[in-house]
PDB file of C-alpha atoms in Angstrom:
ATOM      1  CA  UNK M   2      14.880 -22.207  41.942  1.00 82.00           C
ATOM      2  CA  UNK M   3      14.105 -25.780  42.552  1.00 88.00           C
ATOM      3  CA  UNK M   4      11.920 -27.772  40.874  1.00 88.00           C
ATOM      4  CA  UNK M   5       9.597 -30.812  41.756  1.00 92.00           C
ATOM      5  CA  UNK M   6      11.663 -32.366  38.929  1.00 90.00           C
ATOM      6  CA  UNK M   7      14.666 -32.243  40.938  1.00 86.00           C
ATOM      7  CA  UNK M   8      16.307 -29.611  38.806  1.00 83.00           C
ATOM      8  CA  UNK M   9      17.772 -26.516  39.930  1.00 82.00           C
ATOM      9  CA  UNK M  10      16.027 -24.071  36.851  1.00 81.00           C
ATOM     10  CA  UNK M  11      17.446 -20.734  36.124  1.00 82.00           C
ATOM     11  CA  UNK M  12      15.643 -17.262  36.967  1.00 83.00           C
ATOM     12  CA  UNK M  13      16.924 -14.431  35.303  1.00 83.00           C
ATOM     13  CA  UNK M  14      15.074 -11.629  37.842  1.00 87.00           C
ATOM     14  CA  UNK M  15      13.292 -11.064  41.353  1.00 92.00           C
ATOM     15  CA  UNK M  16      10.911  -8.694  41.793  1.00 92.00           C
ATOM     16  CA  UNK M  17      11.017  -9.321  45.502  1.00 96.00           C
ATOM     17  CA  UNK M  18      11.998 -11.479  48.722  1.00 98.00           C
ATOM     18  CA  UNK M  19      14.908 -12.258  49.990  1.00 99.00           C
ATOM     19  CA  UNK M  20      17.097 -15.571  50.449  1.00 98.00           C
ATOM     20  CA  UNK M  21      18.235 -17.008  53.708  1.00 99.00           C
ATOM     21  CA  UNK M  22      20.006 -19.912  54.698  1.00 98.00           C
ATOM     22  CA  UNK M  23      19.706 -22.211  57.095  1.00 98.00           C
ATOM     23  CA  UNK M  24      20.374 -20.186  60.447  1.00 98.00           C
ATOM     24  CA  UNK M  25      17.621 -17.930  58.525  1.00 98.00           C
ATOM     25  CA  UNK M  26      20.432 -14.621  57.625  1.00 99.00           C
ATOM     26  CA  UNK M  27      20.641 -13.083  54.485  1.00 99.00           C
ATOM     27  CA  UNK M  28      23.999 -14.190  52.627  1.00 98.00           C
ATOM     28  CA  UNK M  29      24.088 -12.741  49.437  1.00 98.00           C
ATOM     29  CA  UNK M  30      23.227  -9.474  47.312  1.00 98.00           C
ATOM     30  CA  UNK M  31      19.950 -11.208  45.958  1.00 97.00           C
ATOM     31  CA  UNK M  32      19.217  -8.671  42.914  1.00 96.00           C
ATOM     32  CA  UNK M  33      23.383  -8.906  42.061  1.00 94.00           C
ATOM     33  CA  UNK M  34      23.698 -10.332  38.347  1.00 90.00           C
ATOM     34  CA  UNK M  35      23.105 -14.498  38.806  1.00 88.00           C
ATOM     35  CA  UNK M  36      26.899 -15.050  37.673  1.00 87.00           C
ATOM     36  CA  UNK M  37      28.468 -13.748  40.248  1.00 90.00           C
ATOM     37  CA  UNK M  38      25.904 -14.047  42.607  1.00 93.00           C
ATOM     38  CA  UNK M  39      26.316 -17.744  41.580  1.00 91.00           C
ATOM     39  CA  UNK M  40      29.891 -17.913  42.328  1.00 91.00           C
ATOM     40  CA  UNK M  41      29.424 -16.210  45.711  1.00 96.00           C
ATOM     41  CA  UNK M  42      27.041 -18.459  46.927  1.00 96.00           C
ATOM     42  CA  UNK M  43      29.252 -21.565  45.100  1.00 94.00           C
ATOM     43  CA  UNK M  44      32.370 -20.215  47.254  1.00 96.00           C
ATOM     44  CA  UNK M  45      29.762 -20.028  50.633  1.00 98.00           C
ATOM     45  CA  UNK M  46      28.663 -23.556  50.055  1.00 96.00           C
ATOM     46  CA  UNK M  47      32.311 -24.587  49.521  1.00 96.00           C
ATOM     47  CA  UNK M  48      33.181 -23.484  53.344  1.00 96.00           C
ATOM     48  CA  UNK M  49      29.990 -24.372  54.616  1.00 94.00           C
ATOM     49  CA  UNK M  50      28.281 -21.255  55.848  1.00 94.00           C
ATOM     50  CA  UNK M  51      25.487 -22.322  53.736  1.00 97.00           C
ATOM     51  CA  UNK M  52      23.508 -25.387  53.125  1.00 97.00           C
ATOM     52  CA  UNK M  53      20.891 -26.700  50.136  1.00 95.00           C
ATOM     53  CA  UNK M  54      18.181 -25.792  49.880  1.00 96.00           C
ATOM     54  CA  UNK M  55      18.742 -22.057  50.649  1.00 97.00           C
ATOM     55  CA  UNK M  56      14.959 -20.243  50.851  1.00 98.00           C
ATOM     56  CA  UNK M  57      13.255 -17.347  49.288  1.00 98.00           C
ATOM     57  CA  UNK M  58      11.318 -15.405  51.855  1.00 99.00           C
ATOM     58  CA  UNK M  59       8.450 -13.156  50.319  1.00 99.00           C
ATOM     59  CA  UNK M  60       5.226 -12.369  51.022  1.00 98.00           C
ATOM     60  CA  UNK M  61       1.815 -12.150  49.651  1.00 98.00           C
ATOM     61  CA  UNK M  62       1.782  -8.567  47.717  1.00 96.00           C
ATOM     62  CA  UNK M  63       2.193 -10.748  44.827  1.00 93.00           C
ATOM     63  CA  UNK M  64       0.567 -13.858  46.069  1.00 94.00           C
ATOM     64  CA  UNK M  65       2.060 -17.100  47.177  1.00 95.00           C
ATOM     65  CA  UNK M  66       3.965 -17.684  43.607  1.00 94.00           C
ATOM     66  CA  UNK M  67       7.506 -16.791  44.200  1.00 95.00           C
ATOM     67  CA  UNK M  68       8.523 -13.343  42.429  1.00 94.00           C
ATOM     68  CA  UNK M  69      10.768 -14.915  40.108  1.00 91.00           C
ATOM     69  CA  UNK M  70      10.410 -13.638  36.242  1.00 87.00           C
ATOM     70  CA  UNK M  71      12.087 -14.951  33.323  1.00 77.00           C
ATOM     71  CA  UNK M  72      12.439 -18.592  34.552  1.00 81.00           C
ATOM     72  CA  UNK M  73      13.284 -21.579  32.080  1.00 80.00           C
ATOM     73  CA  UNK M  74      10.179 -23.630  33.461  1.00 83.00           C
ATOM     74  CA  UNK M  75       6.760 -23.500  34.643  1.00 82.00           C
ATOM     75  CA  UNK M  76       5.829 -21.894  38.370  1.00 86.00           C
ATOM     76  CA  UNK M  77       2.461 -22.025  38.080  1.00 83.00           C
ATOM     77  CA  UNK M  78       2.225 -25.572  38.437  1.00 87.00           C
ATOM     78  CA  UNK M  79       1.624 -24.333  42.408  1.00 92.00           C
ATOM     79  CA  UNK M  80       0.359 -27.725  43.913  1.00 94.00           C
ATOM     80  CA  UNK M  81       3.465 -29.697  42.462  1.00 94.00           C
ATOM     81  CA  UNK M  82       5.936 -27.587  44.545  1.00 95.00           C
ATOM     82  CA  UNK M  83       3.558 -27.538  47.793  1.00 96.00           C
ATOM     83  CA  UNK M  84       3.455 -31.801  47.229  1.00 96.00           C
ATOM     84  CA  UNK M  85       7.309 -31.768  47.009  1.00 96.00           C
ATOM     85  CA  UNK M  86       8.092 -29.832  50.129  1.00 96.00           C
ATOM     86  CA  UNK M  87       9.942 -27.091  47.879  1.00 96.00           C
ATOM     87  CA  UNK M  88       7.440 -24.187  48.658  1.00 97.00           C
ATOM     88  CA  UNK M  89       5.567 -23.422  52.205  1.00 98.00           C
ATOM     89  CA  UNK M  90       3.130 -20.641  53.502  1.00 98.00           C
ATOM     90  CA  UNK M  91       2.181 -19.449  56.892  1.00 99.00           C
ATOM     91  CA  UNK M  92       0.487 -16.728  58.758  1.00 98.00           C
ATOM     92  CA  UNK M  93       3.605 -15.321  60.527  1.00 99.00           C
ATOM     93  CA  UNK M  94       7.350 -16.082  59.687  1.00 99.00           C
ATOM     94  CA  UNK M  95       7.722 -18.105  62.802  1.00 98.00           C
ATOM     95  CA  UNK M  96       5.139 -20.735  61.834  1.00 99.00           C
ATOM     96  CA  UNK M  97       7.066 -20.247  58.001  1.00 99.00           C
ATOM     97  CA  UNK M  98      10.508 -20.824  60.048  1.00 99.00           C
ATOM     98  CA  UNK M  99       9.127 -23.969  61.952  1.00 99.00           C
ATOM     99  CA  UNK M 100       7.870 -25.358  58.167  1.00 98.00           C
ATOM    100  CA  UNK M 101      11.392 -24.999  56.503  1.00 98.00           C
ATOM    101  CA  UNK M 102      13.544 -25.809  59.719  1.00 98.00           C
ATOM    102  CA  UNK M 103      15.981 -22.129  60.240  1.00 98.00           C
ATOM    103  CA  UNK M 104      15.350 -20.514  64.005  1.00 98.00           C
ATOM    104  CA  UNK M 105      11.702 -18.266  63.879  1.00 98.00           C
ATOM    105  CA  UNK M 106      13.498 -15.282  66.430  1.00 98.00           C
ATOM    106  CA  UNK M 107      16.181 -15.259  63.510  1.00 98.00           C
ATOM    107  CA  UNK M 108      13.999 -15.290  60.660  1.00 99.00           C
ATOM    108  CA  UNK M 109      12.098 -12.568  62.518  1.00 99.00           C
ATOM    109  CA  UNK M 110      14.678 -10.289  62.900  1.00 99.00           C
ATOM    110  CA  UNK M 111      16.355 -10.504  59.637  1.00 99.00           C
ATOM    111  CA  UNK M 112      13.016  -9.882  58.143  1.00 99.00           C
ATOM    112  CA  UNK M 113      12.695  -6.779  60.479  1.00 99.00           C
ATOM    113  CA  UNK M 114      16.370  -6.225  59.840  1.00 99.00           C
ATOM    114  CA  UNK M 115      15.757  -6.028  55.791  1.00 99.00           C
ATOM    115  CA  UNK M 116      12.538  -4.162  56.117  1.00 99.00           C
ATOM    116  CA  UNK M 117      14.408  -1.282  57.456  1.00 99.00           C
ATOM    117  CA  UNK M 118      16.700  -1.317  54.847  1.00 99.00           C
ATOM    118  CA  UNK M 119      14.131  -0.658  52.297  1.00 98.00           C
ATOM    119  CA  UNK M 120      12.145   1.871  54.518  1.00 98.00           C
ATOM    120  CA  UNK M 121      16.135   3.901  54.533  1.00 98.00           C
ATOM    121  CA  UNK M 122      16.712   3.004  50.510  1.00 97.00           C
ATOM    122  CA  UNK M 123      20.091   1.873  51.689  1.00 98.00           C
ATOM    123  CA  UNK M 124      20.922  -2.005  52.019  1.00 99.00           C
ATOM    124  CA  UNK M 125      23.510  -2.013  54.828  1.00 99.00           C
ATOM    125  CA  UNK M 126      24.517  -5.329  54.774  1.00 99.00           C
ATOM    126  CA  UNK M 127      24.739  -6.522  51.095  1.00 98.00           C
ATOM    127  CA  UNK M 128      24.302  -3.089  48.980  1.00 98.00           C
ATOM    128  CA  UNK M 129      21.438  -4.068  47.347  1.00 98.00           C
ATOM    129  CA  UNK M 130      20.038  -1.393  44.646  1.00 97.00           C
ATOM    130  CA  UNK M 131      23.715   0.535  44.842  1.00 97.00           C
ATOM    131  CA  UNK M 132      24.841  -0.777  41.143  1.00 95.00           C
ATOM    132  CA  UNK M 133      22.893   0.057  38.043  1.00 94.00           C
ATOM    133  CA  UNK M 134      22.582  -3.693  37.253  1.00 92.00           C
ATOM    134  CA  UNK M 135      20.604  -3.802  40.505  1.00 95.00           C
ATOM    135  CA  UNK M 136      17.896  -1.729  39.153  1.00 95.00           C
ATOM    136  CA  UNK M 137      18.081  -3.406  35.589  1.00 91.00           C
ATOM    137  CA  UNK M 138      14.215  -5.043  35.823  1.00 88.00           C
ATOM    138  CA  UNK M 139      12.830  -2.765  37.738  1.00 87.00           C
ATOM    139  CA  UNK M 140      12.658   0.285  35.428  1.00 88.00           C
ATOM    140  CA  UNK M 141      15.628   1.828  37.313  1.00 91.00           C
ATOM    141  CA  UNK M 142      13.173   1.640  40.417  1.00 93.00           C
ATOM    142  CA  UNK M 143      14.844   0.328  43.655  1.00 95.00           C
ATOM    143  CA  UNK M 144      14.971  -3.790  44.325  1.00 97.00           C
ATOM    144  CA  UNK M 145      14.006  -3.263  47.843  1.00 98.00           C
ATOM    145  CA  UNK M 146      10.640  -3.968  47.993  1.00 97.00           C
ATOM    146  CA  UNK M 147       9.185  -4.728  51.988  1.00 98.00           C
ATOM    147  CA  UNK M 148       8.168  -7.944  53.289  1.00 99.00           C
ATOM    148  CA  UNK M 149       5.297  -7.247  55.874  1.00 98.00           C
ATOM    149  CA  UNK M 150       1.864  -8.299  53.886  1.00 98.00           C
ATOM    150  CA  UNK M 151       0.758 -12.028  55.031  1.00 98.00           C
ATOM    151  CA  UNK M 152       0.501 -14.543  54.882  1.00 98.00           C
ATOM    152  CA  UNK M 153       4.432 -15.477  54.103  1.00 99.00           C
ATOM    153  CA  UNK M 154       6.069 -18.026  51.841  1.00 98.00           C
ATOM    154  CA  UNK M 155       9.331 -19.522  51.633  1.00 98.00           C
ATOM    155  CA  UNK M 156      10.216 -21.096  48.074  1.00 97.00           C
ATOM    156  CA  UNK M 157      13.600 -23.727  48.203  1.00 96.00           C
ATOM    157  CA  UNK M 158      16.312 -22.612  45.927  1.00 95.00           C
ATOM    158  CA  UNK M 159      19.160 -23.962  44.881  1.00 92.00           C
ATOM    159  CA  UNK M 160      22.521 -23.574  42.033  1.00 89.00           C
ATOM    160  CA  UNK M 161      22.162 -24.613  38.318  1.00 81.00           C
ATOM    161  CA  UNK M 162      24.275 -24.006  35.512  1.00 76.00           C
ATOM    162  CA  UNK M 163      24.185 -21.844  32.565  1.00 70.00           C
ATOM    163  CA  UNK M 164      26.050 -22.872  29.746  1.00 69.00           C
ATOM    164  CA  UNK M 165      29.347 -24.853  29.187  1.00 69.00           C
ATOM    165  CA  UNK M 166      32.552 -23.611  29.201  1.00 76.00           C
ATOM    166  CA  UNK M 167      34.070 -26.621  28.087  1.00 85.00           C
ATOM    167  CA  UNK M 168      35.410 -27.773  25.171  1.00 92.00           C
ATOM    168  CA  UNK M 169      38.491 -27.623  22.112  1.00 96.00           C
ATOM    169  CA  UNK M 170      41.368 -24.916  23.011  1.00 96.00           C
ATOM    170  CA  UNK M 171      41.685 -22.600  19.915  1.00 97.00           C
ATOM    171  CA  UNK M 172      43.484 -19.764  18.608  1.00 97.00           C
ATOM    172  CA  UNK M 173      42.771 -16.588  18.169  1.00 97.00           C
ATOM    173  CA  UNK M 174      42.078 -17.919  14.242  1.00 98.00           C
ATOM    174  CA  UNK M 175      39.722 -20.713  16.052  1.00 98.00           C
ATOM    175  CA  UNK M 176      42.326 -23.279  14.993  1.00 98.00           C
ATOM    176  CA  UNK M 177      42.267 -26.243  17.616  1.00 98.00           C
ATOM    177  CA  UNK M 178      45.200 -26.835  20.034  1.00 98.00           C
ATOM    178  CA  UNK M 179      46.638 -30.087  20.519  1.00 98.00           C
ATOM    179  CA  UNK M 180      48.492 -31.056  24.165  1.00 97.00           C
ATOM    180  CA  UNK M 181      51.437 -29.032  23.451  1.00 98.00           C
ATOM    181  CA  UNK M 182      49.698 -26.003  22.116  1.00 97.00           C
ATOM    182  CA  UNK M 183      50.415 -26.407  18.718  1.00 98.00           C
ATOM    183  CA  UNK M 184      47.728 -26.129  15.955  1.00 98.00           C
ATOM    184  CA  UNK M 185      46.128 -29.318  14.660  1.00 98.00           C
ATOM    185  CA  UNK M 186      46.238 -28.549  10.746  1.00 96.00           C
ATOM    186  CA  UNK M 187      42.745 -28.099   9.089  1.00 96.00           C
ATOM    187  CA  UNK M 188      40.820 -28.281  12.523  1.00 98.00           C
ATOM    188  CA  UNK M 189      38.655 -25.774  13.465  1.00 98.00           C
ATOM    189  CA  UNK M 190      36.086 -24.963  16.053  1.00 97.00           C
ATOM    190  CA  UNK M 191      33.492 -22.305  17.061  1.00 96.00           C
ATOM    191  CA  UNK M 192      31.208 -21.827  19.597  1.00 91.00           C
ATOM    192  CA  UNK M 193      30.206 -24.523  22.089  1.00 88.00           C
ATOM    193  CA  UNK M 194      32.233 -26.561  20.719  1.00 92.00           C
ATOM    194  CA  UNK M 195      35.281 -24.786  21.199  1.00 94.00           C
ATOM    195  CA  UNK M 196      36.778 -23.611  25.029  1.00 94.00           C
ATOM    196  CA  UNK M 197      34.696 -20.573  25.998  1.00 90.00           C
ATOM    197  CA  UNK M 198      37.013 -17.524  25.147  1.00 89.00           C
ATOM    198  CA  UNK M 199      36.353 -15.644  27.959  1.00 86.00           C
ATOM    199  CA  UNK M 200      37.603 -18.712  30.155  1.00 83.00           C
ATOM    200  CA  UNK M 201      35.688 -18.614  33.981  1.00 77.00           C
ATOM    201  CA  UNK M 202      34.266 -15.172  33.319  1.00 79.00           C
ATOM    202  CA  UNK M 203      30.460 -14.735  31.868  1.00 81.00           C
ATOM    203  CA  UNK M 204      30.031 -11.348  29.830  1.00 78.00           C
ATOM    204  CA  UNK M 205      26.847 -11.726  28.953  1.00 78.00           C
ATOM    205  CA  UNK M 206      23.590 -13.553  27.127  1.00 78.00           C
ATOM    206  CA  UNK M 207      24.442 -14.474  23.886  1.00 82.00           C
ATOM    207  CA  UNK M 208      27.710 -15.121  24.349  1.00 83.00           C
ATOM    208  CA  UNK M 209      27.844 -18.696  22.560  1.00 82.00           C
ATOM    209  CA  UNK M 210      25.908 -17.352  19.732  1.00 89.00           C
ATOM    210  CA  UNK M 211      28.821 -14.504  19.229  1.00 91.00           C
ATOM    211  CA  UNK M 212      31.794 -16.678  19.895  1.00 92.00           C
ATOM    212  CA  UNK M 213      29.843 -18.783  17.704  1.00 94.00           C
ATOM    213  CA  UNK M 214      29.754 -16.106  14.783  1.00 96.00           C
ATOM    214  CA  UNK M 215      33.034 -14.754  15.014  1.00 97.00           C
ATOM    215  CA  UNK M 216      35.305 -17.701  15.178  1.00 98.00           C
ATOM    216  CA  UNK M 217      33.350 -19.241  12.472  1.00 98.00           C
ATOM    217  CA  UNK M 218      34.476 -16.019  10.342  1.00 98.00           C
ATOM    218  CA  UNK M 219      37.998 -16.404  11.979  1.00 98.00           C
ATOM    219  CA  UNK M 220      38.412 -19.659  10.458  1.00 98.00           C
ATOM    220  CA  UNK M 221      37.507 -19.006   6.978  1.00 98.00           C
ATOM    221  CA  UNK M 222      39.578 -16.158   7.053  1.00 98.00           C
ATOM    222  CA  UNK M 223      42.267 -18.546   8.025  1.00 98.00           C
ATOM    223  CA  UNK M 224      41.427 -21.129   5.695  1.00 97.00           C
ATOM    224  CA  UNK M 225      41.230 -18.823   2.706  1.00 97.00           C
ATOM    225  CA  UNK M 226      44.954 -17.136   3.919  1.00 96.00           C
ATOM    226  CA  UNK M 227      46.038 -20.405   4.175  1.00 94.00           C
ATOM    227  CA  UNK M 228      45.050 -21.400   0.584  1.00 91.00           C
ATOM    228  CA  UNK M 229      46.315 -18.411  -1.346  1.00 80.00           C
TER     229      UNK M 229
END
């Protein structure tokens, strides 16, 4: 989600809406976990079939704060995102599509389009709700949820980042690599500070804190083999 700041902040969950670009089509599995989601909307903005900002549609069944939970800053702050352009409201989508610049017929009909899709349970076009991290935050209940109560808001979104993956190559006894692969005697990292182990992949929250933790035992296991 964007902020006034500039920032692209990190939302871990939706309870709602749907994202469209700038023709105003869904592109993406929007309740998919954020890594890949991330890298699928990374590899869409790499060939172009998407531009930033990308928007949010949603209506007012929650009121005109965007149904994002679990977000590293402040969304309340509602007049700061109206002033920056990032979030708009209108009585019908095509008065929202004319505010945020995608075609109204377009945003009409994938509105329409999506609305059906929760009405069947069955997301035709992206599978949203078919995998069990899908239903994750909502109590196992389905992510479809219907866009149809006005007025309707569009909130600008964008990529951020989650964590490094940067850093010192190790061993499997966190001892650092030089150039040629060969370990650098009595240095050691853990951590962040070290290459993240599991390389472009993300298995889950807390995943510095336990690379952190068991590379720090590594290398005192390795230091204390290494002294007797």
């Amino acid at each position: 989600m964007t902020h006034p700041d500039g920032r692209s902040a990190f939302a871990l969950w939706f309870t709602g809406g749907i994202f469209v670009n700038q023709d105003g089509d869904r592109f993406v599995n929007e309740s998919r976990a954020y890594d890949r989601a991330g890298r699928e909307i990374i590899a869409q903005l790499q060939d172009g079939s998407i531009t930033l900002p990308y928007w949010m549609i949603y209506d007012d069944s929650e009121g005109e704060v965007p149904p994002v939970k679990a977000a590293n800053v402040s969304i309340v702050e509602t007049e700061k995102y109206v002033a920056a352009g990032l979030w708009h409201s209108a009585d019908t989508l095509e008065e929202l599509a004319a505010k945020i610049g995608v075609p109204g017929e377009r945003l009409a009909a994938t509105v329409k389009r999506f609305n059906g899709f929760v009405a069947s349970g069955v997301d035709e076009d992206f599978g949203r709700g078919d995998e069990a991290f899908d239903r994750a935050f909502s109590a196992g209940a389905s992510p479809l949820v219907p866009i149809d109560s006005p007025p309707y808001h569009a909130a600008a979104f964008g990529i951020s980042d989650l964590g490094t993956k940067g850093g010192l190559r190790t061993d499997a006894a966190a001892r650092v690599l030089d150039t040629s692969g060969h370990p650098i005697p009595g240095l050691y990292a853990a951590g962040n500070t070290m290459a993240a182990p599991s390389g472009t992949a993300y298995p889950g929250g807390g995943n510095p804190i336990g690379t952190s933790m068991l590379f720090s035992h590594l290398a005192v296991l390795d230091m204390r083999d290494r002294r007797s």
